[in-house]
Amino acid sequence: MNTATDTAGRDRWLSDEEQRVWRAYLHASTLLEDHLDRQLQRDAGMPHIYYGLLVGLAEAPDRRLRMTELAMRSKITRSRLSHAVARLEKSGWVRREDCPSDKRGQFAVLTDAGAEVLRRTAPGHVSAVRQALFDRLTPQQQKALGEIMTIVAEGLQPDEAGADLPWLR
């Protein structure tokens, strides 16, 4: 049953095993995010979320995305994105450009300096991810983790228009 209540309308509490799994997930995800943040702060002077924004731009055609698209891909509010892009602009890693077809729209563009910081930072980041996650799992566990996270993400990503999603705010 995938609902928070049973068929009689009673709350469904987590079993002892579900509680153990949930707490292990919270503990591990918090530690992993902190580990990656510390590595990126040390190596590039930026938090993990900023690194993800730079990667998103690096992978986009012409290293540019509309701000709304970047917010959606990054799963952050437009307000938080605007603040992050301002910080990345200050570092010279991103610039904003007005959208010619929409006077209210803007593009975020990865600069050559931003591409260079990614080039220098990526090996250390990949090493940190590998050491913290993949080197600890068997190939079967890696596959299972990928399948599980895909199922969870698909279940949390609404398809309907007008969904209350942070990156639309």
mmCIF file of C-alpha atoms in Angstrom:
data_model
loop_
_atom_site.group_PDB
_atom_site.id
_atom_site.type_symbol
_atom_site.label_atom_id
_atom_site.label_comp_id
_atom_site.label_asym_id
_atom_site.label_seq_id
_atom_site.Cartn_x
_atom_site.Cartn_y
_atom_site.Cartn_z
ATOM 1 C CA MET A 1 0.000 0.000 0.000
ATOM 2 C CA ASN A 2 1.471 3.386 -1.044
ATOM 3 C CA THR A 3 -0.718 5.670 1.030
ATOM 4 C CA ALA A 4 -0.096 7.217 4.422
ATOM 5 C CA THR A 5 -3.286 5.646 5.773
ATOM 6 C CA ASP A 6 -4.670 2.138 5.524
ATOM 7 C CA THR A 7 -8.067 1.274 4.043
ATOM 8 C CA ALA A 8 -9.776 2.022 7.377
ATOM 9 C CA GLY A 9 -8.280 5.535 7.385
ATOM 10 C CA ARG A 10 -5.753 4.846 10.148
ATOM 11 C CA ASP A 11 -2.252 6.307 10.036
ATOM 12 C CA ARG A 12 0.405 3.879 8.829
ATOM 13 C CA TRP A 13 3.515 4.282 10.951
ATOM 14 C CA LEU A 14 6.892 3.053 9.766
ATOM 15 C CA SER A 15 7.802 -0.420 10.894
ATOM 16 C CA ASP A 16 11.000 -0.836 12.883
ATOM 17 C CA GLU A 17 12.813 -1.947 9.708
ATOM 18 C CA GLU A 18 11.414 0.947 7.650
ATOM 19 C CA GLN A 19 12.449 3.361 10.406
ATOM 20 C CA ARG A 20 15.968 1.890 10.373
ATOM 21 C CA VAL A 21 16.219 2.235 6.573
ATOM 22 C CA TRP A 22 14.814 5.774 6.608
ATOM 23 C CA ARG A 23 17.226 6.937 9.294
ATOM 24 C CA ALA A 24 20.177 5.280 7.563
ATOM 25 C CA TYR A 25 19.225 7.072 4.328
ATOM 26 C CA LEU A 26 18.952 10.460 6.093
ATOM 27 C CA HIS A 27 22.257 9.945 7.895
ATOM 28 C CA ALA A 28 24.133 8.829 4.764
ATOM 29 C CA SER A 29 22.674 11.501 2.469
ATOM 30 C CA THR A 30 23.519 14.264 4.965
ATOM 31 C CA LEU A 31 27.075 12.976 5.389
ATOM 32 C CA LEU A 32 27.549 12.572 1.625
ATOM 33 C CA GLU A 33 26.355 16.103 0.846
ATOM 34 C CA ASP A 34 28.619 17.502 3.581
ATOM 35 C CA HIS A 35 31.580 15.468 2.276
ATOM 36 C CA LEU A 36 31.093 16.781 -1.271
ATOM 37 C CA ASP A 37 30.541 20.356 -0.085
ATOM 38 C CA ARG A 38 33.764 20.306 1.915
ATOM 39 C CA GLN A 39 35.744 18.871 -1.009
ATOM 40 C CA LEU A 40 34.446 21.503 -3.422
ATOM 41 C CA GLN A 41 34.921 24.357 -0.941
ATOM 42 C CA ARG A 42 38.506 23.224 -0.399
ATOM 43 C CA ASP A 43 39.325 22.669 -4.082
ATOM 44 C CA ALA A 44 37.299 25.420 -5.779
ATOM 45 C CA GLY A 45 35.810 27.698 -3.131
ATOM 46 C CA MET A 46 32.244 26.786 -4.030
ATOM 47 C CA PRO A 47 29.457 24.664 -2.554
ATOM 48 C CA HIS A 48 28.204 21.505 -4.241
ATOM 49 C CA ILE A 49 25.067 23.227 -5.553
ATOM 50 C CA TYR A 50 27.171 25.782 -7.475
ATOM 51 C CA TYR A 51 29.275 23.007 -8.967
ATOM 52 C CA GLY A 52 26.066 21.346 -10.166
ATOM 53 C CA LEU A 53 24.974 24.584 -11.828
ATOM 54 C CA LEU A 54 28.290 24.880 -13.646
ATOM 55 C CA VAL A 55 28.057 21.258 -14.799
ATOM 56 C CA GLY A 56 24.503 21.846 -16.050
ATOM 57 C CA LEU A 57 25.673 24.808 -18.098
ATOM 58 C CA ALA A 58 28.733 22.935 -19.390
ATOM 59 C CA GLU A 59 26.483 20.156 -20.698
ATOM 60 C CA ALA A 60 23.994 22.534 -22.357
ATOM 61 C CA PRO A 61 24.197 23.570 -26.014
ATOM 62 C CA ASP A 62 26.489 26.600 -26.341
ATOM 63 C CA ARG A 63 27.042 26.367 -22.557
ATOM 64 C CA ARG A 64 23.835 28.358 -21.974
ATOM 65 C CA LEU A 65 20.415 27.740 -20.467
ATOM 66 C CA ARG A 66 17.443 29.901 -19.704
ATOM 67 C CA MET A 67 17.366 30.637 -15.986
ATOM 68 C CA THR A 68 14.002 28.870 -15.620
ATOM 69 C CA GLU A 69 15.394 25.746 -17.307
ATOM 70 C CA LEU A 70 18.492 25.798 -15.097
ATOM 71 C CA ALA A 71 16.288 26.115 -11.989
ATOM 72 C CA MET A 72 14.176 23.169 -13.144
ATOM 73 C CA ARG A 73 17.188 20.969 -13.907
ATOM 74 C CA SER A 74 18.829 21.894 -10.598
ATOM 75 C CA LYS A 75 15.607 21.450 -8.601
ATOM 76 C CA ILE A 76 15.987 24.784 -6.805
ATOM 77 C CA THR A 77 13.791 27.862 -6.541
ATOM 78 C CA ARG A 78 14.308 30.641 -9.045
ATOM 79 C CA SER A 79 15.157 32.954 -6.144
ATOM 80 C CA ARG A 80 17.893 30.631 -4.890
ATOM 81 C CA LEU A 81 19.171 30.229 -8.456
ATOM 82 C CA SER A 82 19.306 33.995 -8.956
ATOM 83 C CA HIS A 83 21.399 34.338 -5.785
ATOM 84 C CA ALA A 84 23.721 31.500 -6.836
ATOM 85 C CA VAL A 85 24.187 32.893 -10.346
ATOM 86 C CA ALA A 86 24.999 36.312 -8.883
ATOM 87 C CA ARG A 87 27.755 34.694 -6.808
ATOM 88 C CA LEU A 88 29.019 32.753 -9.837
ATOM 89 C CA GLU A 89 29.007 35.983 -11.893
ATOM 90 C CA LYS A 90 31.075 37.684 -9.192
ATOM 91 C CA SER A 91 33.642 34.881 -9.559
ATOM 92 C CA GLY A 92 33.611 35.343 -13.346
ATOM 93 C CA TRP A 93 32.365 31.792 -13.970
ATOM 94 C CA VAL A 94 28.919 32.651 -15.325
ATOM 95 C CA ARG A 95 27.372 35.629 -17.076
ATOM 96 C CA ARG A 96 23.754 36.505 -17.712
ATOM 97 C CA GLU A 97 22.373 37.475 -21.080
ATOM 98 C CA ASP A 98 18.954 38.855 -21.890
ATOM 99 C CA CYS A 99 16.651 36.643 -23.926
ATOM 100 C CA PRO A 100 15.891 38.365 -27.247
ATOM 101 C CA SER A 101 12.490 36.671 -27.630
ATOM 102 C CA ASP A 102 11.302 37.333 -24.052
ATOM 103 C CA LYS A 103 12.181 40.624 -22.409
ATOM 104 C CA ARG A 104 11.697 39.131 -18.924
ATOM 105 C CA GLY A 105 13.789 36.030 -19.626
ATOM 106 C CA GLN A 106 17.511 35.607 -19.107
ATOM 107 C CA PHE A 107 20.123 33.056 -19.999
ATOM 108 C CA ALA A 108 22.902 31.866 -17.732
ATOM 109 C CA VAL A 109 26.073 31.282 -19.746
ATOM 110 C CA LEU A 110 29.174 29.407 -18.615
ATOM 111 C CA THR A 111 32.257 31.553 -19.245
ATOM 112 C CA ASP A 112 35.642 30.256 -20.308
ATOM 113 C CA ALA A 113 36.835 30.861 -16.737
ATOM 114 C CA GLY A 114 33.899 28.759 -15.460
ATOM 115 C CA ALA A 115 34.756 25.964 -17.877
ATOM 116 C CA GLU A 116 38.357 26.105 -16.681
ATOM 117 C CA VAL A 117 37.398 25.864 -12.995
ATOM 118 C CA LEU A 118 35.277 22.806 -13.870
ATOM 119 C CA ARG A 119 38.184 21.253 -15.779
ATOM 120 C CA ARG A 120 40.481 21.742 -12.780
ATOM 121 C CA THR A 121 37.920 20.707 -10.155
ATOM 122 C CA ALA A 122 36.260 17.702 -11.833
ATOM 123 C CA PRO A 123 39.010 15.114 -11.156
ATOM 124 C CA GLY A 124 38.962 15.801 -7.403
ATOM 125 C CA HIS A 125 35.184 15.817 -7.325
ATOM 126 C CA VAL A 126 34.941 12.518 -9.190
ATOM 127 C CA SER A 127 37.491 11.047 -6.794
ATOM 128 C CA ALA A 128 35.450 12.265 -3.795
ATOM 129 C CA VAL A 129 32.234 10.776 -5.227
ATOM 130 C CA ARG A 130 33.957 7.509 -6.058
ATOM 131 C CA GLN A 131 35.607 7.225 -2.619
ATOM 132 C CA ALA A 132 32.457 8.171 -0.709
ATOM 133 C CA LEU A 133 29.955 6.107 -2.661
ATOM 134 C CA PHE A 134 30.939 3.810 -5.504
ATOM 135 C CA ASP A 135 34.060 2.275 -3.997
ATOM 136 C CA ARG A 136 31.955 1.158 -1.011
ATOM 137 C CA LEU A 137 29.381 -0.708 -3.121
ATOM 138 C CA THR A 138 29.506 -3.843 -5.209
ATOM 139 C CA PRO A 139 28.449 -3.517 -8.857
ATOM 140 C CA GLN A 140 25.139 -5.177 -7.919
ATOM 141 C CA GLN A 141 24.567 -2.675 -5.103
ATOM 142 C CA GLN A 142 25.383 0.213 -7.457
ATOM 143 C CA LYS A 143 22.825 -1.074 -9.959
ATOM 144 C CA ALA A 144 20.194 -1.536 -7.236
ATOM 145 C CA LEU A 145 20.848 1.946 -5.839
ATOM 146 C CA GLY A 146 20.436 3.462 -9.304
ATOM 147 C CA GLU A 147 17.178 1.598 -9.872
ATOM 148 C CA ILE A 148 15.828 2.577 -6.442
ATOM 149 C CA MET A 149 16.714 6.260 -6.824
ATOM 150 C CA THR A 150 15.132 6.316 -10.292
ATOM 151 C CA ILE A 151 11.879 4.901 -8.903
ATOM 152 C CA VAL A 152 11.861 7.405 -6.029
ATOM 153 C CA ALA A 153 12.639 10.358 -8.329
ATOM 154 C CA GLU A 154 9.980 9.367 -10.867
ATOM 155 C CA GLY A 155 7.406 9.088 -8.081
ATOM 156 C CA LEU A 156 8.228 12.563 -6.784
ATOM 157 C CA GLN A 157 8.347 14.336 -10.164
ATOM 158 C CA PRO A 158 4.728 15.279 -10.992
ATOM 159 C CA ASP A 159 3.744 15.318 -14.645
ATOM 160 C CA GLU A 160 0.690 17.550 -14.381
ATOM 161 C CA ALA A 161 0.848 21.217 -15.335
ATOM 162 C CA GLY A 162 0.616 23.639 -12.456
ATOM 163 C CA ALA A 163 2.262 21.307 -9.944
ATOM 164 C CA ASP A 164 3.592 23.058 -6.840
ATOM 165 C CA LEU A 165 7.295 22.560 -7.503
ATOM 166 C CA PRO A 166 10.036 24.690 -5.907
ATOM 167 C CA TRP A 167 11.729 25.521 -9.210
ATOM 168 C CA LEU A 168 8.465 26.995 -10.528
ATOM 169 C CA ARG A 169 8.287 29.461 -7.627
#
